[in-house]
Amino acid sequence: MIKKFIHQFASPKTFLLQVDKFYGLIFFTSLCIYIFSIIWGLLFTPEDFVQGNSFRIMYLHVPASFLSQSLYIAMAVSSATYLIWRVKLAAYFVIAIAPIGAMTTFIALVSGSIWGIPTWGTWWQWDARITSTLILFIMYLGLISLHNSFSNYEKADKLLSWLVIVGAVNIPIIKKSVDWWTTLHQSASITLTNKPSIDPVMLYPLIGTIIGFFGLIICLILISSKNQIFIREKNKSWVKDYV
Amino acid sequence: MEILKVEFLKLRKKTRIWLGPILVFWLIMIAYPLTVELLQDKLQIGFFSVLWIAILISMMLATEDIFTEDYNDGSLEQTIIQESSFSTNIGLKVFIYWFLTGIPVSILSFIFSFGTTQNFGLSLSIFPLALISSYIFLNLFVLGNSLSLNKGSVLGAIVTMPIALPVLIVLGKSITALQFDINFEGFILLLLGSLSIIIVLVPIVVSYIIRAHLE
Amino acid sequence: MEILKVEFLKLRKKTRIWLGPILVFWLIMIAYPLTVELLQDKLQIGFFSVLWIAILISMMLATEDIFTEDYNDGSLEQTIIQESSFSTNIGLKVFIYWFLTGIPVSILSFIFSFGTTQNFGLSLSIFPLALISSYIFLNLFVLGNSLSLNKGSVLGAIVTMPIALPVLIVLGKSITALQFDINFEGFILLLLGSLSIIIVLVPIVVSYIIRAHLE
Amino acid sequence: MTDNSLITAKTISYKINENKLFHNLSFELGEGCALLIKGKNGSGKSTLLRIILGITVPTKGNIYKAASIQICYLGHKNALKSYLTMRDNIDLMQLKNHKELNYYLDLLSLKKHLDVTVSSLSFGQQKKLALLRVFLNTSKLLILDEPFVGLDDATHEQLTNFLSNELIMGKGLIFTSHIPCEIKADSLVLIN
Amino acid sequence: MTDNSLITAKTISYKINENKLFHNLSFELGEGCALLIKGKNGSGKSTLLRIILGITVPTKGNIYKAASIQICYLGHKNALKSYLTMRDNIDLMQLKNHKELNYYLDLLSLKKHLDVTVSSLSFGQQKKLALLRVFLNTSKLLILDEPFVGLDDATHEQLTNFLSNELIMGKGLIFTSHIPCEIKADSLVLIN
Ligand code: HEM
Ligand SMILES: Nc1ncnc2c1ncn2[C@@H]1O[C@H](COP(=O)(O)OP(=O)(O)OP(=O)(O)O)[C@@H](O)[C@H]1O
Ligand SMILES: Nc1ncnc2c1ncn2[C@@H]1O[C@H](COP(=O)(O)OP(=O)(O)OP(=O)(O)O)[C@@H](O)[C@H]1O
Ligand SMILES: [Mg+2]
Ligand SMILES: [Mg+2]
């Protein structure tokens, strides 16, 4: 029953046709929100009295950090859907999300490093969150290279999904162990965990950038999924019609 | 238990599979004091870090070919079409590899620890840590290798490393616990707990993955 | 120069051959701070030892399959029956491998050194040391691998180890030399001298060994 | 599905990356029957065999096997360990104690080479060693993917005779071959 | 040794561990001539080819080759990279820019599979890919070890025609085959 339902509504064809309806709407709202908040954040918030202007990189760093993990969770859900109900569309999502997840994680790492230079005086610290973000980045790389190494897509999908799920089990473990490692760390003088509460003047544009960034990334994922459909189902007549 | 006999026969003939990793472990442990200009008592500062890395690397090398060869020459297909439980086979195979590499490496760990720290009690505690962690690493690399099967060990390594790093962190922690004599058993139990889950799950997941590969 | 093109093509497609060792190097260097409970400033005590070992291991992984694959699939025969000089080919092949693994690993060595020691001058001197030593290690492992080609034996490792250990010792010594600023150039020259001999001899010896294997 | 049917395929189809390899195939194999699968290179013969074996899952359709049937399979790959001697490989295949082993080693003139590593054996000798699995099989059903490749005329004939004999004994046989052979078999032609 | 001789073997013998494989073999191959080496499995055909190529050194005797002669060789092994696609393998074989490449890809119906990795190709498709080396060769002498293995009838015929044509063009051919084929060739039978 459930299977039939899912298959009907999660067919690549339905997806492709629906996406075009919503795509433009999502794209323009999020773009507007993002641009608005970033202009607000960059130009109209006061200088932080400790960090000076360097805090403004937060508007890139925080949304990226936030998304790097959310995207992994999205992949894990899609993978499970694929393995359990054999929904092809779910498999397309997984591989469509992977490079985007890697990209946002990379942005989080780089922007964090850049931010670290003025604030911590160093671009790298074996801090809990940083370490686990780094591990997450390695996981994304592993996922992408695994999928790239197969020419048989069905096989690649199946193996990728298994790996994503194993990795998902692993994420809380990584978090736990890494946290635990640093909390016992005598010299953990700087952590991201105990933040002074943020000034609302900065908070609202931050929330705005997070939402906007989120929407933009969703658009990216939609495009990338569409692309997957074209690659995989290029011989189907309806794809030819569509193009 | 046919599989035990078969695997032992193969490993007896292809000594590189298990002797190689042991030699590499040995090489790293010898290289460590040679490359640092430290007095004996300072040598132990980085020692355990090198030890865990050496165990990690040697287990990685031990599993490198664990399925590739059978996959390439067609033996895996033969195994699969026989009805007997494939995942049990995998579990046993990992055990044999551990028996031939993990145990010798753990004994060597004890010897090198004692040589470096001159502390018998500490070194004796290293032994179970090495035994358990080598078994965990083996399982993790087996998982990684099954995913990358004929695509080379490196893919396996990338896939496995994120899972292996937390284990390394725990190992590092337990050395501190040992040295300050706080809750060392807790760490052993934690590792044993993880191992017992891994030992059950990995063969099952791997058997699915290999079937998907052969498809 | 046909060989350069062909090898580059293969390596471009089989990224794991060169990306793998680089990643493993990276992971060892990441694993090091995770397994020790040290303050930032004490981290450097074992650091260089781990660095040299990581270079050794990554070069070992880089050469693992350098001839085996070509031997097994019959490409080596094809290479040999073409008249062009086989030993030059081998020399070029080693060079390409060094270009794709040795150089990146050396750059990473510099970065990790700087990250750990925060000493720019020292880290800059690490760079040539890493470049030269990685090339030496590559050549040594190529020699070892050619010996054990399809034999599934540890012959290669056993043969390579006695030659690799002295290099490690020299590397350890040169760090001390660097830190106390005594005669560092002497060590670089020593390593360069060894390298220039190895670069000439290894390809010739290896070409004979491989011919003997194919016979 | 008749009573003595060993294997029944019902409307199986297989696609790779949306390319149809075959579509709605059905057949049935009874005891003592042989099925020769024909087709051009790349038409999907090996894939079909792997589907019958249960290694590959068909995109559509089902395979029904007789309860607890044992299958003896030899594919394009020999499933031999090239670094072991012939003797060790026989041991690995668990044929060491088979009472007819000696007879077949003689018949295939392999006995002289028992202590040669497989990688040094000639192409045909390797194939013959792999075929020992077939000659000494204890299964009801044989699935052979181009078993005649690389064999000299004498061995070709021995294998043909052996297989014909197995059919008389009531076993089932599914095989592919680009080389003509004298086994009485139905054929199934794959067209793509 | 006549003037248009491509290759001449003089009393060559080969022993492995004191077992004679062949003894005092002599032959000569002229332009436009083909030599079919026959013999049972393990009689030393492949070894003889490798001796002619200069990979293996004979225990006794000598091989004389025409000055700076180019040889195109295909052995039992395909010399393909199984992890690369067909397209990349063609590139590696340095046939990418060959002007007849397209023609032969079509003829062998490989074109559809250019982006499939070799390990996923069927056995025969892999062989056909390896044979591109032969079809697009620029050498005076072809040495082929069982080139017909695994090919379907159509491809078999194409290869036969191609080789016959090469002979007419004055090239030399030395090959082995357990499968009968219609190439007009002298035969050399190895008995052991
Ligand atoms: C999952 C990973 C991460 C998350 C969720 C995260 C989240 C955040 C958040 C919410 C803030 C803002 C806190 C505030 O405004 O006070 C922040 C600040 C910062 N992050 Fe991250 N971050 C992550 C990873 C990283 C990484 C990988 C780096 C560096 C390589 C980094 C460097 C920084 C720096 C330097 C700051 C400012 C520090 C401070 O205000 O004391 N972060 N991060
Ligand atoms: N990943 C893939 N992508 C595209 N095509 C594939 C892939 N894997 C397999 N194929 C195709 O599927 C077919 C597999 O055929 P199979 O091996 O069953 O052929 P066969 O009939 O046994 O041929 P042969 O006579 O050469 O042995 C081939 O045409 C191959 O190109
Ligand atoms: N190391 C060795 N010890 C003993 N015998 C060996 C060794 N290496 C090769 N041989 C024998 O040498 C012979 C090699 O034969 P070769 O491969 O030339 O045969 P072939 O005529 O090509 O056979 P096929 O038709 O099967 O391809 C085989 O009989 C093999 O057993
Ligand atoms: Mg086939
Ligand atoms: Mg032969």
PDB file of C-alpha atoms in Angstrom, chain E:
ATOM      1  CA  MET E   1      67.348 -17.043 -44.828  1.00  0.00           C
ATOM      2  CA  THR E   2      65.735 -15.645 -47.904  1.00  0.00           C
ATOM      3  CA  ASP E   3      65.514 -11.976 -48.698  1.00  0.00           C
ATOM      4  CA  ASN E   4      61.907 -11.326 -47.849  1.00  0.00           C
ATOM      5  CA  SER E   5      62.029 -13.362 -44.660  1.00  0.00           C
ATOM      6  CA  LEU E   6      60.480 -11.636 -41.684  1.00  0.00           C
ATOM      7  CA  ILE E   7      61.540 -14.076 -39.067  1.00  0.00           C
ATOM      8  CA  THR E   8      63.745 -17.134 -38.988  1.00  0.00           C
ATOM      9  CA  ALA E   9      64.078 -19.639 -36.174  1.00  0.00           C
ATOM     10  CA  LYS E  10      67.104 -21.899 -36.113  1.00  0.00           C
ATOM     11  CA  THR E  11      67.058 -25.109 -34.072  1.00  0.00           C
ATOM     12  CA  ILE E  12      65.465 -23.626 -31.008  1.00  0.00           C
ATOM     13  CA  SER E  13      64.806 -25.758 -27.984  1.00  0.00           C
ATOM     14  CA  TYR E  14      63.162 -24.949 -24.715  1.00  0.00           C
ATOM     15  CA  LYS E  15      63.299 -26.718 -21.400  1.00  0.00           C
ATOM     16  CA  ILE E  16      61.560 -25.968 -18.119  1.00  0.00           C
ATOM     17  CA  ASN E  17      63.104 -27.646 -15.111  1.00  0.00           C
ATOM     18  CA  GLU E  18      64.760 -30.171 -17.437  1.00  0.00           C
ATOM     19  CA  ASN E  19      61.474 -31.017 -19.114  1.00  0.00           C
ATOM     20  CA  LYS E  20      61.791 -30.540 -22.828  1.00  0.00           C
ATOM     21  CA  LEU E  21      58.920 -28.516 -24.218  1.00  0.00           C
ATOM     22  CA  PHE E  22      60.227 -28.623 -27.799  1.00  0.00           C
ATOM     23  CA  HIS E  23      63.459 -29.572 -29.442  1.00  0.00           C
ATOM     24  CA  ASN E  24      65.371 -28.279 -32.439  1.00  0.00           C
ATOM     25  CA  LEU E  25      62.557 -26.373 -34.061  1.00  0.00           C
ATOM     26  CA  SER E  26      63.375 -24.439 -37.224  1.00  0.00           C
ATOM     27  CA  PHE E  27      61.145 -22.434 -39.482  1.00  0.00           C
ATOM     28  CA  GLU E  28      61.055 -19.359 -41.596  1.00  0.00           C
ATOM     29  CA  LEU E  29      58.299 -16.886 -42.269  1.00  0.00           C
ATOM     30  CA  GLY E  30      58.223 -14.775 -45.386  1.00  0.00           C
ATOM     31  CA  GLU E  31      56.132 -11.752 -46.285  1.00  0.00           C
ATOM     32  CA  GLY E  32      52.522 -12.608 -46.950  1.00  0.00           C
ATOM     33  CA  CYS E  33      52.851 -15.941 -45.216  1.00  0.00           C
ATOM     34  CA  ALA E  34      51.000 -17.289 -42.221  1.00  0.00           C
ATOM     35  CA  LEU E  35      52.113 -19.898 -39.750  1.00  0.00           C
ATOM     36  CA  LEU E  36      49.593 -21.725 -37.577  1.00  0.00           C
ATOM     37  CA  ILE E  37      51.121 -23.321 -34.519  1.00  0.00           C
ATOM     38  CA  LYS E  38      49.177 -26.337 -33.381  1.00  0.00           C
ATOM     39  CA  GLY E  39      49.435 -28.659 -30.463  1.00  0.00           C
ATOM     40  CA  LYS E  40      47.666 -29.943 -27.408  1.00  0.00           C
ATOM     41  CA  ASN E  41      47.058 -27.832 -24.321  1.00  0.00           C
ATOM     42  CA  GLY E  42      50.350 -27.220 -22.645  1.00  0.00           C
ATOM     43  CA  SER E  43      52.454 -28.292 -25.605  1.00  0.00           C
ATOM     44  CA  GLY E  44      54.289 -24.971 -25.634  1.00  0.00           C
ATOM     45  CA  LYS E  45      52.553 -22.869 -28.272  1.00  0.00           C
ATOM     46  CA  SER E  46      52.351 -19.733 -26.186  1.00  0.00           C
ATOM     47  CA  THR E  47      55.896 -20.262 -24.985  1.00  0.00           C
ATOM     48  CA  LEU E  48      57.091 -20.491 -28.582  1.00  0.00           C
ATOM     49  CA  LEU E  49      55.345 -17.232 -29.423  1.00  0.00           C
ATOM     50  CA  ARG E  50      56.991 -15.538 -26.462  1.00  0.00           C
ATOM     51  CA  ILE E  51      60.344 -16.834 -27.618  1.00  0.00           C
ATOM     52  CA  ILE E  52      59.740 -15.389 -31.065  1.00  0.00           C
ATOM     53  CA  LEU E  53      58.844 -12.082 -29.440  1.00  0.00           C
ATOM     54  CA  GLY E  54      62.047 -12.113 -27.458  1.00  0.00           C
ATOM     55  CA  ILE E  55      60.350 -12.097 -24.065  1.00  0.00           C
ATOM     56  CA  THR E  56      61.465 -15.594 -23.209  1.00  0.00           C
ATOM     57  CA  VAL E  57      64.999 -16.723 -24.010  1.00  0.00           C
ATOM     58  CA  PRO E  58      65.246 -20.170 -25.641  1.00  0.00           C
ATOM     59  CA  THR E  59      67.451 -22.766 -24.009  1.00  0.00           C
ATOM     60  CA  LYS E  60      69.184 -23.313 -27.317  1.00  0.00           C
ATOM     61  CA  GLY E  61      69.026 -21.858 -30.813  1.00  0.00           C
ATOM     62  CA  ASN E  62      68.376 -18.422 -32.206  1.00  0.00           C
ATOM     63  CA  ILE E  63      65.674 -16.221 -33.638  1.00  0.00           C
ATOM     64  CA  TYR E  64      66.585 -13.828 -36.444  1.00  0.00           C
ATOM     65  CA  LYS E  65      64.248 -10.959 -37.187  1.00  0.00           C
ATOM     66  CA  ALA E  66      64.185  -8.635 -40.183  1.00  0.00           C
ATOM     67  CA  ALA E  67      65.918  -5.397 -39.278  1.00  0.00           C
ATOM     68  CA  SER E  68      63.822  -3.012 -37.184  1.00  0.00           C
ATOM     69  CA  ILE E  69      60.651  -4.997 -37.688  1.00  0.00           C
ATOM     70  CA  GLN E  70      57.595  -3.885 -35.736  1.00  0.00           C
ATOM     71  CA  ILE E  71      55.522  -6.623 -34.137  1.00  0.00           C
ATOM     72  CA  CYS E  72      51.900  -6.508 -33.125  1.00  0.00           C
ATOM     73  CA  TYR E  73      51.195  -9.041 -30.388  1.00  0.00           C
ATOM     74  CA  LEU E  74      48.071 -10.213 -28.637  1.00  0.00           C
ATOM     75  CA  GLY E  75      48.426 -12.960 -26.062  1.00  0.00           C
ATOM     76  CA  HIS E  76      45.992 -14.842 -23.858  1.00  0.00           C
ATOM     77  CA  LYS E  77      45.804 -11.720 -21.729  1.00  0.00           C
ATOM     78  CA  ASN E  78      44.078  -8.707 -23.191  1.00  0.00           C
ATOM     79  CA  ALA E  79      46.379  -5.970 -21.876  1.00  0.00           C
ATOM     80  CA  LEU E  80      43.343  -3.869 -21.044  1.00  0.00           C
ATOM     81  CA  LYS E  81      42.774  -1.789 -17.925  1.00  0.00           C
ATOM     82  CA  SER E  82      39.613  -3.217 -16.462  1.00  0.00           C
ATOM     83  CA  TYR E  83      38.851  -0.117 -14.386  1.00  0.00           C
ATOM     84  CA  LEU E  84      38.935   2.229 -17.358  1.00  0.00           C
ATOM     85  CA  THR E  85      36.227   2.737 -19.914  1.00  0.00           C
ATOM     86  CA  MET E  86      36.559   1.438 -23.430  1.00  0.00           C
ATOM     87  CA  ARG E  87      37.246   4.984 -24.614  1.00  0.00           C
ATOM     88  CA  ASP E  88      40.136   5.426 -22.195  1.00  0.00           C
ATOM     89  CA  ASN E  89      41.593   2.072 -23.123  1.00  0.00           C
ATOM     90  CA  ILE E  90      41.583   3.059 -26.757  1.00  0.00           C
ATOM     91  CA  ASP E  91      43.390   6.188 -25.730  1.00  0.00           C
ATOM     92  CA  LEU E  92      45.953   4.170 -23.764  1.00  0.00           C
ATOM     93  CA  MET E  93      46.567   1.909 -26.747  1.00  0.00           C
ATOM     94  CA  GLN E  94      47.223   5.141 -28.638  1.00  0.00           C
ATOM     95  CA  LEU E  95      44.606   4.380 -31.237  1.00  0.00           C
ATOM     96  CA  LYS E  96      42.443   7.383 -30.487  1.00  0.00           C
ATOM     97  CA  ASN E  97      43.470   9.315 -33.566  1.00  0.00           C
ATOM     98  CA  HIS E  98      43.639   6.397 -35.927  1.00  0.00           C
ATOM     99  CA  LYS E  99      41.579   7.280 -38.967  1.00  0.00           C
ATOM    100  CA  GLU E 100      39.971   3.849 -39.270  1.00  0.00           C
ATOM    101  CA  LEU E 101      39.031   3.657 -35.609  1.00  0.00           C
ATOM    102  CA  ASN E 102      35.459   4.636 -36.227  1.00  0.00           C
ATOM    103  CA  TYR E 103      35.047   2.133 -38.992  1.00  0.00           C
ATOM    104  CA  TYR E 104      36.184  -0.760 -36.826  1.00  0.00           C
ATOM    105  CA  LEU E 105      34.222   0.360 -33.772  1.00  0.00           C
ATOM    106  CA  ASP E 106      31.158   0.195 -35.957  1.00  0.00           C
ATOM    107  CA  LEU E 107      32.102  -3.085 -37.542  1.00  0.00           C
ATOM    108  CA  LEU E 108      32.607  -4.725 -34.138  1.00  0.00           C
ATOM    109  CA  SER E 109      29.516  -2.945 -32.764  1.00  0.00           C
ATOM    110  CA  LEU E 110      31.480  -1.564 -29.866  1.00  0.00           C
ATOM    111  CA  LYS E 111      30.475   2.029 -30.367  1.00  0.00           C
ATOM    112  CA  LYS E 112      27.479   1.841 -28.067  1.00  0.00           C
ATOM    113  CA  HIS E 113      29.677   0.795 -25.181  1.00  0.00           C
ATOM    114  CA  LEU E 114      32.438   3.382 -25.414  1.00  0.00           C
ATOM    115  CA  ASP E 115      31.725   4.698 -21.932  1.00  0.00           C
ATOM    116  CA  VAL E 116      31.305   1.393 -20.157  1.00  0.00           C
ATOM    117  CA  THR E 117      34.188   0.280 -17.964  1.00  0.00           C
ATOM    118  CA  VAL E 118      35.952  -2.737 -19.363  1.00  0.00           C
ATOM    119  CA  SER E 119      35.196  -4.903 -16.340  1.00  0.00           C
ATOM    120  CA  SER E 120      31.477  -4.536 -17.092  1.00  0.00           C
ATOM    121  CA  LEU E 121      31.828  -5.514 -20.719  1.00  0.00           C
ATOM    122  CA  SER E 122      31.040  -9.038 -21.795  1.00  0.00           C
ATOM    123  CA  PHE E 123      33.889 -11.477 -22.313  1.00  0.00           C
ATOM    124  CA  GLY E 124      33.650 -11.231 -26.077  1.00  0.00           C
ATOM    125  CA  GLN E 125      33.421  -7.456 -26.042  1.00  0.00           C
ATOM    126  CA  GLN E 126      36.642  -7.297 -24.065  1.00  0.00           C
ATOM    127  CA  LYS E 127      38.323  -9.555 -26.580  1.00  0.00           C
ATOM    128  CA  LYS E 128      37.051  -7.399 -29.428  1.00  0.00           C
ATOM    129  CA  LEU E 129      38.408  -4.310 -27.748  1.00  0.00           C
ATOM    130  CA  ALA E 130      41.777  -5.979 -27.385  1.00  0.00           C
ATOM    131  CA  LEU E 131      41.607  -6.971 -31.037  1.00  0.00           C
ATOM    132  CA  LEU E 132      41.383  -3.302 -32.024  1.00  0.00           C
ATOM    133  CA  ARG E 133      45.120  -3.348 -31.458  1.00  0.00           C
ATOM    134  CA  VAL E 134      45.300  -5.891 -34.276  1.00  0.00           C
ATOM    135  CA  PHE E 135      42.731  -4.326 -36.571  1.00  0.00           C
ATOM    136  CA  LEU E 136      44.462  -0.965 -36.397  1.00  0.00           C
ATOM    137  CA  ASN E 137      48.028  -2.229 -36.370  1.00  0.00           C
ATOM    138  CA  THR E 138      50.853  -0.646 -38.347  1.00  0.00           C
ATOM    139  CA  SER E 139      53.305  -3.509 -37.991  1.00  0.00           C
ATOM    140  CA  LYS E 140      54.808  -5.895 -40.534  1.00  0.00           C
ATOM    141  CA  LEU E 141      54.291  -8.950 -38.368  1.00  0.00           C
ATOM    142  CA  LEU E 142      51.291 -10.117 -36.343  1.00  0.00           C
ATOM    143  CA  ILE E 143      51.668 -12.611 -33.534  1.00  0.00           C
ATOM    144  CA  LEU E 144      48.349 -13.750 -32.123  1.00  0.00           C
ATOM    145  CA  ASP E 145      47.736 -16.291 -29.402  1.00  0.00           C
ATOM    146  CA  GLU E 146      44.258 -17.779 -29.868  1.00  0.00           C
ATOM    147  CA  PRO E 147      42.653 -14.618 -31.182  1.00  0.00           C
ATOM    148  CA  PHE E 148      39.323 -16.339 -31.905  1.00  0.00           C
ATOM    149  CA  VAL E 149      38.531 -17.241 -28.320  1.00  0.00           C
ATOM    150  CA  GLY E 150      35.137 -16.010 -27.159  1.00  0.00           C
ATOM    151  CA  LEU E 151      34.149 -14.332 -30.415  1.00  0.00           C
ATOM    152  CA  ASP E 152      30.732 -14.860 -31.945  1.00  0.00           C
ATOM    153  CA  ASP E 153      30.420 -16.133 -35.511  1.00  0.00           C
ATOM    154  CA  ALA E 154      30.138 -12.726 -37.134  1.00  0.00           C
ATOM    155  CA  THR E 155      33.235 -11.378 -35.436  1.00  0.00           C
ATOM    156  CA  HIS E 156      35.110 -14.595 -36.132  1.00  0.00           C
ATOM    157  CA  GLU E 157      34.463 -14.121 -39.807  1.00  0.00           C
ATOM    158  CA  GLN E 158      35.437 -10.457 -39.738  1.00  0.00           C
ATOM    159  CA  LEU E 159      38.724 -11.327 -38.111  1.00  0.00           C
ATOM    160  CA  THR E 160      39.403 -14.097 -40.603  1.00  0.00           C
ATOM    161  CA  ASN E 161      38.726 -11.768 -43.495  1.00  0.00           C
ATOM    162  CA  PHE E 162      40.867  -9.073 -42.014  1.00  0.00           C
ATOM    163  CA  LEU E 163      43.803 -11.382 -41.434  1.00  0.00           C
ATOM    164  CA  SER E 164      43.563 -12.901 -44.916  1.00  0.00           C
ATOM    165  CA  ASN E 165      43.618  -9.411 -46.281  1.00  0.00           C
ATOM    166  CA  GLU E 166      46.685  -8.479 -44.269  1.00  0.00           C
ATOM    167  CA  LEU E 167      48.447 -11.492 -45.732  1.00  0.00           C
ATOM    168  CA  ILE E 168      47.617 -10.314 -49.223  1.00  0.00           C
ATOM    169  CA  MET E 169      49.118  -6.962 -48.307  1.00  0.00           C
ATOM    170  CA  GLY E 170      52.395  -8.752 -47.558  1.00  0.00           C
ATOM    171  CA  LYS E 171      52.342  -8.885 -43.805  1.00  0.00           C
ATOM    172  CA  GLY E 172      53.434 -11.891 -41.781  1.00  0.00           C
ATOM    173  CA  LEU E 173      51.243 -13.774 -39.353  1.00  0.00           C
ATOM    174  CA  ILE E 174      52.029 -16.326 -36.694  1.00  0.00           C
ATOM    175  CA  PHE E 175      49.116 -17.574 -34.649  1.00  0.00           C
ATOM    176  CA  THR E 176      47.645 -20.385 -32.617  1.00  0.00           C
ATOM    177  CA  SER E 177      44.065 -21.551 -32.466  1.00  0.00           C
ATOM    178  CA  HIS E 178      42.104 -24.503 -31.200  1.00  0.00           C
ATOM    179  CA  ILE E 179      39.109 -23.277 -33.160  1.00  0.00           C
ATOM    180  CA  PRO E 180      39.166 -24.165 -36.880  1.00  0.00           C
ATOM    181  CA  CYS E 181      39.481 -21.121 -39.101  1.00  0.00           C
ATOM    182  CA  GLU E 182      39.774 -20.426 -42.808  1.00  0.00           C
ATOM    183  CA  ILE E 183      43.079 -18.625 -42.948  1.00  0.00           C
ATOM    184  CA  LYS E 184      45.465 -20.199 -45.440  1.00  0.00           C
ATOM    185  CA  ALA E 185      48.481 -21.021 -43.334  1.00  0.00           C
ATOM    186  CA  ASP E 186      51.327 -23.482 -42.995  1.00  0.00           C
ATOM    187  CA  SER E 187      51.093 -25.420 -39.810  1.00  0.00           C
ATOM    188  CA  LEU E 188      53.706 -26.314 -37.310  1.00  0.00           C
ATOM    189  CA  VAL E 189      52.669 -29.049 -34.917  1.00  0.00           C
ATOM    190  CA  LEU E 190      54.213 -29.228 -31.481  1.00  0.00           C
ATOM    191  CA  ILE E 191      54.334 -32.711 -30.025  1.00  0.00           C
ATOM    192  CA  ASN E 192      55.340 -33.313 -26.449  1.00  0.00           C
TER     193      ASN E 192
END
